Amino acid sequence: QVQLVESGGGLVQAGGSLRLSCAASGRTFSSYGMGWFRQAPGKEREFVAAISWSGGSTYYADSVKGRFTISRDNAKNTVYLQMNSLKPEDTAVYYCAASVRETYGSSWLGEYDYWGQGTQVTVSS
């Protein structure tokens, strides 16, 4: 069993930055593909970014490419999402997720086995 705990969300003005963290329990974190997803009110959960087990491969949704950066520190069992140039449309609950099978990460939420409880990000205009 893996537990994921997100932190770092909050209220920020448009153009600002936030860094989300996701701390994972368990000794096999370094073998998991990890992803960040988000869900705005009334919308489906959508892919934001993913990273491979080693951190060597990363993937982004077109809407965040060039503004967000996903990274991981396997020694700390933590994955990060650095969010710059935030826009009001980035407002959502952000979730991290772990995939046992897709060690290179995936944009499809069905590939993820474990999810965190989410952290709210609100961007004001």
PDB file of C-alpha atoms in Angstrom:
ATOM      1  CA  GLN A   1       0.000   0.000   0.000  1.00  0.00           C
ATOM      2  CA  VAL A   2       1.246   3.465  -0.915  1.00  0.00           C
ATOM      3  CA  GLN A   3       0.051   6.664   0.689  1.00  0.00           C
ATOM      4  CA  LEU A   4       0.465   9.972  -1.116  1.00  0.00           C
ATOM      5  CA  VAL A   5       0.157  13.337   0.612  1.00  0.00           C
ATOM      6  CA  GLU A   6       0.131  16.555  -1.392  1.00  0.00           C
ATOM      7  CA  SER A   7       1.040  19.975  -0.030  1.00  0.00           C
ATOM      8  CA  GLY A   8       1.920  23.437  -1.268  1.00  0.00           C
ATOM      9  CA  GLY A   9      -1.392  24.580  -2.683  1.00  0.00           C
ATOM     10  CA  GLY A  10      -2.858  27.989  -1.963  1.00  0.00           C
ATOM     11  CA  LEU A  11      -4.069  31.292  -3.355  1.00  0.00           C
ATOM     12  CA  VAL A  12      -1.841  33.168  -5.783  1.00  0.00           C
ATOM     13  CA  GLN A  13      -2.276  36.031  -8.215  1.00  0.00           C
ATOM     14  CA  ALA A  14      -2.110  35.487 -11.941  1.00  0.00           C
ATOM     15  CA  GLY A  15       1.500  35.397 -13.086  1.00  0.00           C
ATOM     16  CA  GLY A  16       2.682  34.028  -9.773  1.00  0.00           C
ATOM     17  CA  SER A  17       4.269  30.709  -8.852  1.00  0.00           C
ATOM     18  CA  LEU A  18       3.632  27.777  -6.559  1.00  0.00           C
ATOM     19  CA  ARG A  19       5.468  24.529  -5.903  1.00  0.00           C
ATOM     20  CA  LEU A  20       3.437  21.470  -5.049  1.00  0.00           C
ATOM     21  CA  SER A  21       4.964  18.512  -3.239  1.00  0.00           C
ATOM     22  CA  CYS A  22       3.756  14.945  -2.977  1.00  0.00           C
ATOM     23  CA  ALA A  23       5.295  12.792  -0.265  1.00  0.00           C
ATOM     24  CA  ALA A  24       4.966   9.042  -0.663  1.00  0.00           C
ATOM     25  CA  SER A  25       5.205   6.242   1.854  1.00  0.00           C
ATOM     26  CA  GLY A  26       6.753   2.899   1.028  1.00  0.00           C
ATOM     27  CA  ARG A  27      10.135   1.611  -0.012  1.00  0.00           C
ATOM     28  CA  THR A  28       9.331   1.117  -3.697  1.00  0.00           C
ATOM     29  CA  PHE A  29       8.600   4.745  -4.599  1.00  0.00           C
ATOM     30  CA  SER A  30      11.639   4.862  -6.871  1.00  0.00           C
ATOM     31  CA  SER A  31      10.114   2.206  -9.150  1.00  0.00           C
ATOM     32  CA  TYR A  32       6.800   4.016  -9.748  1.00  0.00           C
ATOM     33  CA  GLY A  33       5.815   6.272 -12.567  1.00  0.00           C
ATOM     34  CA  MET A  34       4.303   9.418 -11.058  1.00  0.00           C
ATOM     35  CA  GLY A  35       1.785  11.898 -12.342  1.00  0.00           C
ATOM     36  CA  TRP A  36      -0.017  15.098 -11.485  1.00  0.00           C
ATOM     37  CA  PHE A  37      -3.648  15.614 -12.423  1.00  0.00           C
ATOM     38  CA  ARG A  38      -6.122  18.383 -11.686  1.00  0.00           C
ATOM     39  CA  GLN A  39      -9.851  18.795 -11.439  1.00  0.00           C
ATOM     40  CA  ALA A  40     -11.730  22.068 -11.675  1.00  0.00           C
ATOM     41  CA  PRO A  41     -15.323  22.422 -10.416  1.00  0.00           C
ATOM     42  CA  GLY A  42     -17.766  20.796 -12.806  1.00  0.00           C
ATOM     43  CA  LYS A  43     -15.004  19.341 -14.970  1.00  0.00           C
ATOM     44  CA  GLU A  44     -13.374  15.959 -15.352  1.00  0.00           C
ATOM     45  CA  ARG A  45     -10.008  15.198 -13.849  1.00  0.00           C
ATOM     46  CA  GLU A  46      -7.316  15.965 -16.409  1.00  0.00           C
ATOM     47  CA  PHE A  47      -3.675  15.132 -16.928  1.00  0.00           C
ATOM     48  CA  VAL A  48      -1.080  17.768 -16.076  1.00  0.00           C
ATOM     49  CA  ALA A  49       2.353  16.099 -16.038  1.00  0.00           C
ATOM     50  CA  ALA A  50       4.078  12.757 -15.555  1.00  0.00           C
ATOM     51  CA  ILE A  51       7.580  11.570 -14.791  1.00  0.00           C
ATOM     52  CA  SER A  52       9.363   8.248 -15.172  1.00  0.00           C
ATOM     53  CA  TRP A  53      10.729   6.195 -12.279  1.00  0.00           C
ATOM     54  CA  SER A  54      14.224   7.633 -12.725  1.00  0.00           C
ATOM     55  CA  GLY A  55      13.149  11.166 -13.511  1.00  0.00           C
ATOM     56  CA  GLY A  56      14.754  10.893 -16.915  1.00  0.00           C
ATOM     57  CA  SER A  57      11.523  11.268 -18.880  1.00  0.00           C
ATOM     58  CA  THR A  58       8.808  13.847 -18.381  1.00  0.00           C
ATOM     59  CA  TYR A  59       5.518  14.574 -20.142  1.00  0.00           C
ATOM     60  CA  TYR A  60       3.201  17.564 -20.037  1.00  0.00           C
ATOM     61  CA  ALA A  61      -0.248  18.580 -21.114  1.00  0.00           C
ATOM     62  CA  ASP A  62      -0.121  21.215 -23.845  1.00  0.00           C
ATOM     63  CA  SER A  63      -1.895  23.664 -21.569  1.00  0.00           C
ATOM     64  CA  VAL A  64       0.986  23.720 -19.060  1.00  0.00           C
ATOM     65  CA  LYS A  65       3.998  23.034 -21.270  1.00  0.00           C
ATOM     66  CA  GLY A  66       6.675  25.660 -20.762  1.00  0.00           C
ATOM     67  CA  ARG A  67       5.131  26.857 -17.490  1.00  0.00           C
ATOM     68  CA  PHE A  68       5.092  23.777 -15.233  1.00  0.00           C
ATOM     69  CA  THR A  69       7.970  21.453 -14.350  1.00  0.00           C
ATOM     70  CA  ILE A  70       7.645  18.029 -12.765  1.00  0.00           C
ATOM     71  CA  SER A  71      10.573  16.532 -10.873  1.00  0.00           C
ATOM     72  CA  ARG A  72      11.255  13.892  -8.260  1.00  0.00           C
ATOM     73  CA  ASP A  73      13.689  13.124  -5.482  1.00  0.00           C
ATOM     74  CA  ASN A  74      13.723   9.376  -4.907  1.00  0.00           C
ATOM     75  CA  ALA A  75      15.888   9.748  -1.811  1.00  0.00           C
ATOM     76  CA  LYS A  76      13.095  11.793  -0.240  1.00  0.00           C
ATOM     77  CA  ASN A  77      10.201   9.804  -1.738  1.00  0.00           C
ATOM     78  CA  THR A  78       8.820  13.049  -3.110  1.00  0.00           C
ATOM     79  CA  VAL A  79       7.590  14.341  -6.438  1.00  0.00           C
ATOM     80  CA  TYR A  80       7.226  18.047  -7.166  1.00  0.00           C
ATOM     81  CA  LEU A  81       5.289  20.264  -9.521  1.00  0.00           C
ATOM     82  CA  GLN A  82       6.767  23.721 -10.025  1.00  0.00           C
ATOM     83  CA  MET A  83       4.096  25.987 -11.468  1.00  0.00           C
ATOM     84  CA  ASN A  84       5.103  29.336 -12.963  1.00  0.00           C
ATOM     85  CA  SER A  85       3.179  32.010 -14.860  1.00  0.00           C
ATOM     86  CA  LEU A  86      -0.046  30.779 -13.310  1.00  0.00           C
ATOM     87  CA  LYS A  87      -3.345  31.637 -14.957  1.00  0.00           C
ATOM     88  CA  PRO A  88      -6.880  31.738 -13.535  1.00  0.00           C
ATOM     89  CA  GLU A  89      -7.692  28.675 -15.644  1.00  0.00           C
ATOM     90  CA  ASP A  90      -5.109  26.723 -13.632  1.00  0.00           C
ATOM     91  CA  THR A  91      -7.452  26.911 -10.646  1.00  0.00           C
ATOM     92  CA  ALA A  92      -8.284  23.354  -9.563  1.00  0.00           C
ATOM     93  CA  VAL A  93      -7.650  20.666  -7.007  1.00  0.00           C
ATOM     94  CA  TYR A  94      -4.318  19.077  -7.870  1.00  0.00           C
ATOM     95  CA  TYR A  95      -3.731  15.377  -7.271  1.00  0.00           C
ATOM     96  CA  CYS A  96      -0.586  13.301  -7.430  1.00  0.00           C
ATOM     97  CA  ALA A  97      -0.757   9.669  -8.440  1.00  0.00           C
ATOM     98  CA  ALA A  98       1.509   6.627  -8.567  1.00  0.00           C
ATOM     99  CA  SER A  99       1.559   3.910 -11.205  1.00  0.00           C
ATOM    100  CA  VAL A 100       3.017   0.499 -10.473  1.00  0.00           C
ATOM    101  CA  ARG A 101       2.743  -0.750 -14.089  1.00  0.00           C
ATOM    102  CA  GLU A 102       3.579   2.390 -16.052  1.00  0.00           C
ATOM    103  CA  THR A 103       7.047   3.067 -14.696  1.00  0.00           C
ATOM    104  CA  TYR A 104       7.541   5.765 -17.319  1.00  0.00           C
ATOM    105  CA  GLY A 105       4.364   7.542 -16.302  1.00  0.00           C
ATOM    106  CA  SER A 106       1.174   7.982 -18.276  1.00  0.00           C
ATOM    107  CA  SER A 107      -1.294  10.672 -19.254  1.00  0.00           C
ATOM    108  CA  TRP A 108      -4.212   8.310 -18.668  1.00  0.00           C
ATOM    109  CA  LEU A 109      -5.565   8.377 -15.142  1.00  0.00           C
ATOM    110  CA  GLY A 110      -6.692   4.756 -15.437  1.00  0.00           C
ATOM    111  CA  GLU A 111      -3.059   3.663 -15.347  1.00  0.00           C
ATOM    112  CA  TYR A 112      -2.559   4.961 -11.805  1.00  0.00           C
ATOM    113  CA  ASP A 113      -2.997   2.779  -8.767  1.00  0.00           C
ATOM    114  CA  TYR A 114      -2.653   5.219  -5.885  1.00  0.00           C
ATOM    115  CA  TRP A 115      -3.920   8.767  -5.448  1.00  0.00           C
ATOM    116  CA  GLY A 116      -3.414  11.532  -2.933  1.00  0.00           C
ATOM    117  CA  GLN A 117      -6.220  13.523  -1.340  1.00  0.00           C
ATOM    118  CA  GLY A 118      -5.540  16.621  -3.410  1.00  0.00           C
ATOM    119  CA  THR A 119      -4.471  20.187  -2.723  1.00  0.00           C
ATOM    120  CA  GLN A 120      -6.375  23.301  -3.806  1.00  0.00           C
ATOM    121  CA  VAL A 121      -4.732  25.819  -6.115  1.00  0.00           C
ATOM    122  CA  THR A 122      -6.581  29.074  -6.699  1.00  0.00           C
ATOM    123  CA  VAL A 123      -5.291  31.690  -9.131  1.00  0.00           C
ATOM    124  CA  SER A 124      -6.910  35.101  -8.935  1.00  0.00           C
ATOM    125  CA  SER A 125      -7.056  37.466 -11.891  1.00  0.00           C
TER     126      SER A 125
END
